[in-house]
């Protein structure tokens, strides 16, 4: 029998094969070869693309290089979204590898946050974890941790150390036996088709009658458009980590097993491809 | 969801008796509904009550083990030259039929059943057994004359003979109310009864099930029921106990507390109750707390007293304990009650004065005996459920209860004078402080999505008013409880409810609508007004129950499994308790399967063709460092501070390995030791009150009996290290998930459980794997023994004799996170005793006194006398344990004791006996104190029978459906056979009792249903004709023990039978053939053996004592018999494995033969690398390997380094 723990590993070790190409208008000294990389789904673009940056900088004139940013089919990619989410939201159902265009000029100020150093990513990551724990445990767990535990979470993500990360993160996934789950489920729902960045509301894992809320319950409540009417044609896909969990899946289980390292369930709702 | 449950008993105002299970949600009507009752008083095994006919009844729960009592009588004969042995005895002789002493005339037909509640099990038969030896047919034993020593052999001078007849009777009135009849003189019989209370079982544990049953008659007299115990559940007679006044009501605690109330309103307290005087000696009077209102009702627990005065006020008595049963003063508690009842662990229940609901006292703990608040039990009755047919009406009924109760709880939950309710309010400022920066962070991160984050932070800010606190604040603001009146309740309800929805359910639109609709219903229903007892007509059977009496004496609440009594079940959810261990629905659910399947598809899709791509993050070495203490390996041995580093690295093959470095100073020189974690064979936690330490063994260190010992400053820190190290060990050996069916399980004397995956080379093959190379990993839980078979059925027994079944999980205990399974881990607890000795020496002036000779041992000491152990300084074995009783004298010490628990001897240390002789100058007595551990692991309780031994058939056929034979011995010595055990349901369904003529202590079943057992007298028995069709077999064949030895354990493998005697000798049974399964003789194999386990390959493993290692001796060592072959079943020599405090091992799962290729490879091929790890520290080592090869004295050096025996 497969254990739930295997899900954590599968989620952690999810990789997206990516082909980075330099934007055509960038001025180079010689032709830039594309760069191929396996990107961890759970990490952040600016955290894992040092090699990409170095590769392209080699062919560029020093004065042409400013802050690196990425774009996919015209959409600037937000570095502060996990890579897996970006892929699911913008590029699922397309052929692999994922082709990302690398830019060094014309930073889209209105679309992207600046990321001058890894400290910015760390601050963002820790802020998400803290927000998630505020929802799950009124911040009790994260506040009881020591500074070094916080550091270990970050280092675990940065160095792709599953055990190191989960040795601490498991504490964030616990709940008292009297409760049947977290206080609220930390989730964000992203829709490829709307301008709105994402939906986030307070939602409990258990209903008033003690029944477990499912993914379907959540969507019905906060994003009814994602639900296909009984007899209707399926128009959308609900994706987490590149898969479509059944709507019957208990939300608490999803939160424990399929949250990103920032402790949020990042759910993408995308139009179903019409083959 | 623990399987163990117990019952709360209650009587409603119509006299109907109900029970509420601790795992249930509904009150269930008592099975026997013939009678209506006024009073009930329950304990775990039974309930006594007074019915409306004012007669006393007892309700004994049925169980798989019958209540049976052995009657015996002796037939005596004398030899004369004419008739040989005949019934003609000499005039001075005893009767032809007598008791064992010969003083009492006892003919077979003089035995009658004591009451209509008994039946004979069979007819009289002759016992053909004397002291563990079989007699000749006919059962005669011979002697020179009466009274004398009898032998089984007839000699030339045997002039008399006798034989023992036995007959069992069985208590049949179980699960029904059995009327207590009295054979007394009718003139002496008590008048009709008015009140009853039972308790006192904690005063002494011998004989089993002894109870103090106290009753009050209508005339106000107090009666004590004599001789109530397990095999005499009705007791024998009533004795009158004189009282200083007319008694109304009485309450008896589990221990020595007994209070009663007088007509005049005072309470009387019984003093002098102890083991020898369960009735006590005298009464003291305690005045009522208020002069106008006398005490109406009293209830006592272990060391608490609660009272209700005539004005319905509730009082708690301060300062009550064994030495001062009267206590010191009264404290008034909040609430008005009809009655209160104190149950197990001083838990209190009450019946509300106005609403007649049963209230549970929340927050009763050893440090806060008076608890915190009253909480209403809202469970409906089973009958209510069945009467409301459709689910919609059920829902509305549910809502009625919900709101009604919310109202009540809001009104009545109030802090008591001494415990302010604001303990439950979290600090508001902290919460606000936390949420503010988070809100900011959120808005920062979401980059423009401020509208939602604002909403969230707003929601977070109102946090402090969240549901539970909301309740609390409502509670503290309403100090009167009069708001049950209809006007107020309709007013307050909506406001309270609105406030609730407003805060808590803001985001969920549908809820306010739902709750509004329930208001309408509530207000109309609750307008029925205040309940009063007189007006019964108003309420049909469908209303909520109105209670008259409650008894919690049998109700054991476990703080770890939440009760379902306080919320109303939705009615749509199934309330069927699944006791089966089969896979939970969540594990087979379609959604779960789909996730697993999709994830593997995703990995394939996204990775399969791209493996040649470069990884974005390079794998690097990861190091965890810290400061620990190390038990240094040069003399003098002591703890020294060291720096420790664990380096994890990923090899080119993707496999992880780790090295543990320990940096230390040796004569101001920096040195280090390093250990490859793939060579570590076991990590053992060594917890004691002084140090949080653990030991780390490699094969080499197992040989030396000298592990690396490390200690951390806190338990948490130690567990973090242990958890990380054990995870690294498992990872380097590629071991994950639950143990296989073939696993070898063992238990240490600390109750820790270890499991090892056997390699095929362990039992056969050209290169036998030495057992010091076995890798053991820990599994959570606490057990005394464990037994398994090769189908994955594993059972364990705790120190408190509770039976546990393995759930298929792994991890638990300190092993958390990834190394622990998500499901199948449950709370487990165990109770054991800590013993200390009180030592005294006799002197001519004062007799025995606590003043010893200067050379004597401490006057309070451990068993050896070397350690001073006083009642005050003795602590529980480790911080994981907590005391659950006070110190009490232990009368069950081997050698026997006198009435005060003393044992006598000529001098310390010597063998002790239970009576004083002229030669005795010293005496000692043993004090015991119970302590409890609460941990978790992959175990579920199998109630209710408590066990001593277990054996599971090691069967070869692989049919999943077929039942697995499992035999057990109960802690009372009954032989039991478990029915319905399968691979899918390893807990089985029920016990089948197998009759014996004496208590048994060990049982074992071999692969071909050969059942062997050992009786308490030390002899062995073979059970004939056991088969799948006839699981209990037909009869016992007596097998004499080896010459002058009393056996204590037996183990049967495929065909081999090994037994162990009380002196530690291991015996092999010779001459066993299919046609003669009993064999012919015992053949000595080895000494110094503590436990034996024979497996399905006939492999022999033992726990041995006094194993010599190069550094120290080791007690309790796992040893493997080598050279065992079909023609050499006894084997040739011992191979020594892990040791130092091992208590039990079972190899009965390991049926892996060497020829089979294993898919599941543990890294046993690597031992070649296990060379000496301590190049850097060799200087220090040479020195002590010399010294310790000398013979060491047991007390000093043995096992000091190990788990400790």
Tab-separated table of N, CA, C and O in Angstrom, chain A residues 200-262:
chain	number	residue	atom	x	y	z
A	200	UNK	N	-8.740	34.438	-1.884
A	200	UNK	CA	-8.329	33.879	-0.594
A	200	UNK	C	-9.375	34.281	0.433
A	200	UNK	O	-9.683	35.458	0.594
A	201	UNK	N	-9.948	33.301	1.110
A	201	UNK	CA	-10.961	33.582	2.127
A	201	UNK	C	-10.755	32.663	3.305
A	201	UNK	O	-9.955	31.721	3.230
A	202	UNK	N	-11.500	32.930	4.377
A	202	UNK	CA	-11.427	32.018	5.520
A	202	UNK	C	-12.314	30.817	5.234
A	202	UNK	O	-13.477	30.977	4.884
A	203	UNK	N	-11.750	29.645	5.375
A	203	UNK	CA	-12.541	28.448	5.112
A	203	UNK	C	-12.093	27.344	6.052
A	203	UNK	O	-10.910	27.037	6.148
A	204	UNK	N	-13.060	26.755	6.749
A	204	UNK	CA	-12.707	25.729	7.737
A	204	UNK	C	-12.653	24.347	7.083
A	204	UNK	O	-13.382	24.095	6.126
A	205	UNK	N	-11.823	23.472	7.636
A	205	UNK	CA	-11.741	22.122	7.053
A	205	UNK	C	-12.946	21.252	7.385
A	205	UNK	O	-13.146	20.220	6.751
A	206	UNK	N	-13.738	21.666	8.385
A	206	UNK	CA	-14.836	20.839	8.873
A	206	UNK	C	-16.103	21.667	8.820
A	206	UNK	O	-16.064	22.845	9.153
A	207	UNK	N	-17.205	21.074	8.439
A	207	UNK	CA	-18.447	21.841	8.466
A	207	UNK	C	-19.069	21.790	9.860
A	207	UNK	O	-18.574	21.107	10.753
A	208	UNK	N	-20.167	22.508	10.035
A	208	UNK	CA	-20.745	22.630	11.379
A	208	UNK	C	-21.215	21.289	11.904
A	208	UNK	O	-21.318	21.092	13.107
A	209	UNK	N	-21.480	20.357	11.023
A	209	UNK	CA	-21.923	19.042	11.478
A	209	UNK	C	-20.783	18.078	11.714
A	209	UNK	O	-21.008	16.911	11.988
A	210	UNK	N	-19.560	18.552	11.604
A	210	UNK	CA	-18.421	17.686	11.858
A	210	UNK	C	-17.930	16.931	10.641
A	210	UNK	O	-16.998	16.151	10.728
A	211	UNK	N	-18.561	17.170	9.501
A	211	UNK	CA	-18.125	16.491	8.278
A	211	UNK	C	-16.933	17.228	7.677
A	211	UNK	O	-16.829	18.448	7.769
A	212	UNK	N	-16.061	16.456	7.040
A	212	UNK	CA	-14.905	17.065	6.394
A	212	UNK	C	-15.348	17.827	5.151
A	212	UNK	O	-16.127	17.316	4.345
A	213	UNK	N	-14.841	19.028	5.011
A	213	UNK	CA	-15.068	19.773	3.777
A	213	UNK	C	-14.192	19.198	2.675
A	213	UNK	O	-13.053	18.793	2.926
A	214	UNK	N	-14.687	19.186	1.472
A	214	UNK	CA	-13.905	18.676	0.351
A	214	UNK	C	-13.465	19.837	-0.534
A	214	UNK	O	-13.906	20.976	-0.353
A	215	UNK	N	-12.617	19.491	-1.464
A	215	UNK	CA	-12.185	20.478	-2.448
A	215	UNK	C	-13.400	21.064	-3.158
A	215	UNK	O	-13.492	22.267	-3.397
A	216	UNK	N	-14.369	20.194	-3.463
A	216	UNK	CA	-15.589	20.642	-4.123
A	216	UNK	C	-16.340	21.663	-3.279
A	216	UNK	O	-16.824	22.674	-3.798
A	217	UNK	N	-16.438	21.390	-1.972
A	217	UNK	CA	-17.130	22.330	-1.074
A	217	UNK	C	-16.472	23.704	-1.143
A	217	UNK	O	-17.146	24.738	-1.169
A	218	UNK	N	-15.149	23.687	-1.148
A	218	UNK	CA	-14.420	24.952	-1.165
A	218	UNK	C	-14.732	25.722	-2.445
A	218	UNK	O	-15.069	26.907	-2.406
A	219	UNK	N	-14.641	25.014	-3.563
A	219	UNK	CA	-14.852	25.696	-4.828
A	219	UNK	C	-16.275	26.204	-4.938
A	219	UNK	O	-16.518	27.335	-5.375
A	220	UNK	N	-17.215	25.386	-4.501
A	220	UNK	CA	-18.618	25.799	-4.546
A	220	UNK	C	-18.790	27.111	-3.806
A	220	UNK	O	-19.524	27.993	-4.194
A	221	UNK	N	-18.085	27.200	-2.693
A	221	UNK	CA	-18.264	28.346	-1.824
A	221	UNK	C	-17.542	29.591	-2.334
A	221	UNK	O	-18.100	30.674	-2.310
A	222	UNK	N	-16.296	29.438	-2.759
A	222	UNK	CA	-15.522	30.635	-3.059
A	222	UNK	C	-15.314	30.859	-4.546
A	222	UNK	O	-14.911	31.941	-4.946
A	223	UNK	N	-15.552	29.845	-5.355
A	223	UNK	CA	-15.303	30.025	-6.783
A	223	UNK	C	-16.251	29.138	-7.577
A	223	UNK	O	-15.830	28.197	-8.252
A	224	UNK	N	-17.543	29.431	-7.481
A	224	UNK	CA	-18.530	28.515	-8.073
A	224	UNK	C	-18.343	28.337	-9.578
A	224	UNK	O	-18.725	27.299	-10.117
A	225	UNK	N	-17.719	29.305	-10.213
A	225	UNK	CA	-17.574	29.202	-11.663
A	225	UNK	C	-16.675	28.034	-12.058
A	225	UNK	O	-16.711	27.563	-13.188
A	226	UNK	N	-15.855	27.575	-11.103
A	226	UNK	CA	-14.927	26.491	-11.415
A	226	UNK	C	-15.634	25.146	-11.454
A	226	UNK	O	-15.101	24.166	-11.950
A	227	UNK	N	-16.830	25.111	-10.874
A	227	UNK	CA	-17.544	23.841	-10.772
A	227	UNK	C	-18.382	23.638	-12.029
A	227	UNK	O	-19.097	24.535	-12.454
A	228	UNK	N	-18.275	22.457	-12.550
A	228	UNK	CA	-19.072	22.131	-13.722
A	228	UNK	C	-20.478	21.768	-13.273
A	228	UNK	O	-20.632	20.982	-12.345
A	229	UNK	N	-21.500	22.370	-13.878
A	229	UNK	CA	-22.857	21.958	-13.508
A	229	UNK	C	-23.068	20.479	-13.826
A	229	UNK	O	-22.412	19.938	-14.718
A	230	UNK	N	-23.991	19.875	-13.086
A	230	UNK	CA	-24.185	18.425	-13.126
A	230	UNK	C	-24.156	17.855	-14.537
A	230	UNK	O	-23.454	16.906	-14.817
A	231	UNK	N	-24.964	18.462	-15.400
A	231	UNK	CA	-25.079	17.886	-16.734
A	231	UNK	C	-24.196	18.615	-17.742
A	231	UNK	O	-24.105	18.230	-18.892
A	232	UNK	N	-23.561	19.678	-17.278
A	232	UNK	CA	-22.814	20.513	-18.207
A	232	UNK	C	-21.509	19.875	-18.663
A	232	UNK	O	-21.024	18.906	-18.093
A	233	UNK	N	-20.960	20.493	-19.648
A	233	UNK	CA	-19.695	20.036	-20.184
A	233	UNK	C	-18.572	20.575	-19.296
A	233	UNK	O	-18.652	21.702	-18.805
A	234	UNK	N	-17.569	19.788	-19.073
A	234	UNK	CA	-16.459	20.217	-18.225
A	234	UNK	C	-15.670	21.285	-18.946
A	234	UNK	O	-15.093	21.038	-20.001
A	235	UNK	N	-15.669	22.481	-18.355
A	235	UNK	CA	-15.002	23.568	-19.046
A	235	UNK	C	-13.688	23.961	-18.388
A	235	UNK	O	-12.879	24.662	-18.965
A	236	UNK	N	-13.534	23.541	-17.149
A	236	UNK	CA	-12.329	23.970	-16.434
A	236	UNK	C	-11.581	22.764	-15.863
A	236	UNK	O	-12.138	21.691	-15.698
A	237	UNK	N	-10.324	23.041	-15.553
A	237	UNK	CA	-9.508	22.059	-14.839
A	237	UNK	C	-9.089	22.683	-13.525
A	237	UNK	O	-8.699	23.855	-13.489
A	238	UNK	N	-9.150	21.891	-12.447
A	238	UNK	CA	-8.699	22.370	-11.142
A	238	UNK	C	-7.383	21.662	-10.853
A	238	UNK	O	-7.355	20.452	-10.656
A	239	UNK	N	-6.285	22.395	-10.856
A	239	UNK	CA	-4.968	21.767	-10.798
A	239	UNK	C	-4.193	22.152	-9.558
A	239	UNK	O	-4.168	23.325	-9.164
A	240	UNK	N	-3.560	21.140	-8.958
A	240	UNK	CA	-2.581	21.380	-7.905
A	240	UNK	C	-1.387	20.493	-8.218
A	240	UNK	O	-1.560	19.287	-8.423
A	241	UNK	N	-0.240	21.047	-8.274
A	241	UNK	CA	0.979	20.283	-8.564
A	241	UNK	C	0.838	19.451	-9.832
A	241	UNK	O	1.260	18.302	-9.876
A	242	UNK	N	0.191	20.012	-10.821
A	242	UNK	CA	0.116	19.337	-12.097
A	242	UNK	C	-0.864	18.196	-12.170
A	242	UNK	O	-0.897	17.481	-13.156
A	243	UNK	N	-1.650	17.981	-11.116
A	243	UNK	CA	-2.658	16.930	-11.179
A	243	UNK	C	-4.025	17.526	-10.864
A	243	UNK	O	-4.120	18.634	-10.336
A	244	UNK	N	-5.054	16.754	-11.187
A	244	UNK	CA	-6.415	17.208	-10.910
A	244	UNK	C	-7.018	16.327	-9.824
A	244	UNK	O	-7.563	15.263	-10.130
A	245	UNK	N	-6.915	16.718	-8.586
A	245	UNK	CA	-7.516	15.899	-7.522
A	245	UNK	C	-9.030	15.875	-7.690
A	245	UNK	O	-9.621	16.830	-8.188
A	246	UNK	N	-9.647	14.773	-7.281
A	246	UNK	CA	-11.104	14.689	-7.356
A	246	UNK	C	-11.709	15.701	-6.401
A	246	UNK	O	-11.133	16.022	-5.368
A	247	UNK	N	-12.888	16.174	-6.753
A	247	UNK	CA	-13.534	17.185	-5.905
A	247	UNK	C	-13.944	16.608	-4.557
A	247	UNK	O	-14.205	17.333	-3.611
A	248	UNK	N	-13.985	15.282	-4.447
A	248	UNK	CA	-14.334	14.634	-3.175
A	248	UNK	C	-13.155	14.625	-2.206
A	248	UNK	O	-13.294	14.220	-1.062
A	249	UNK	N	-11.978	15.008	-2.644
A	249	UNK	CA	-10.805	14.946	-1.774
A	249	UNK	C	-10.987	15.877	-0.576
A	249	UNK	O	-11.291	17.059	-0.753
A	250	UNK	N	-10.797	15.363	0.634
A	250	UNK	CA	-10.943	16.234	1.812
A	250	UNK	C	-9.897	17.353	1.790
A	250	UNK	O	-8.729	17.112	1.506
A	251	UNK	N	-10.355	18.532	2.101
A	251	UNK	CA	-9.495	19.701	2.029
A	251	UNK	C	-8.367	19.627	3.053
A	251	UNK	O	-7.232	20.036	2.789
A	252	UNK	N	-8.690	19.080	4.229
A	252	UNK	CA	-7.686	18.973	5.276
A	252	UNK	C	-6.517	18.100	4.795
A	252	UNK	O	-5.357	18.417	4.993
A	253	UNK	N	-6.855	17.000	4.159
A	253	UNK	CA	-5.820	16.101	3.655
A	253	UNK	C	-4.968	16.820	2.603
A	253	UNK	O	-3.744	16.733	2.611
A	254	UNK	N	-5.643	17.536	1.719
A	254	UNK	CA	-4.921	18.276	0.684
A	254	UNK	C	-3.969	19.271	1.316
A	254	UNK	O	-2.819	19.412	0.908
A	255	UNK	N	-4.463	19.967	2.333
A	255	UNK	CA	-3.650	20.991	2.969
A	255	UNK	C	-2.413	20.372	3.611
A	255	UNK	O	-1.327	20.937	3.559
A	256	UNK	N	-2.594	19.185	4.210
A	256	UNK	CA	-1.465	18.543	4.884
A	256	UNK	C	-0.458	17.974	3.891
A	256	UNK	O	0.727	17.895	4.195
A	257	UNK	N	-0.970	17.505	2.762
A	257	UNK	CA	-0.083	16.753	1.880
A	257	UNK	C	0.293	17.473	0.596
A	257	UNK	O	1.305	17.151	-0.005
A	258	UNK	N	-0.508	18.412	0.152
A	258	UNK	CA	-0.248	18.994	-1.150
A	258	UNK	C	-0.068	20.503	-1.110
A	258	UNK	O	-0.137	21.172	-2.141
A	259	UNK	N	0.202	21.019	0.094
A	259	UNK	CA	0.535	22.430	0.156
A	259	UNK	C	1.949	22.616	-0.379
A	259	UNK	O	2.770	21.702	-0.333
A	260	UNK	N	2.218	23.807	-0.867
A	260	UNK	CA	3.585	24.148	-1.248
A	260	UNK	C	4.391	24.377	0.030
A	260	UNK	O	3.812	24.469	1.116
A	261	UNK	N	5.712	24.485	-0.068
A	261	UNK	CA	6.496	24.710	1.156
A	261	UNK	C	6.062	25.965	1.917
A	261	UNK	O	6.261	26.044	3.126
A	262	UNK	N	5.457	26.929	1.237
A	262	UNK	CA	4.975	28.110	1.959
A	262	UNK	C	3.700	27.807	2.736
A	262	UNK	O	3.089	28.692	3.305
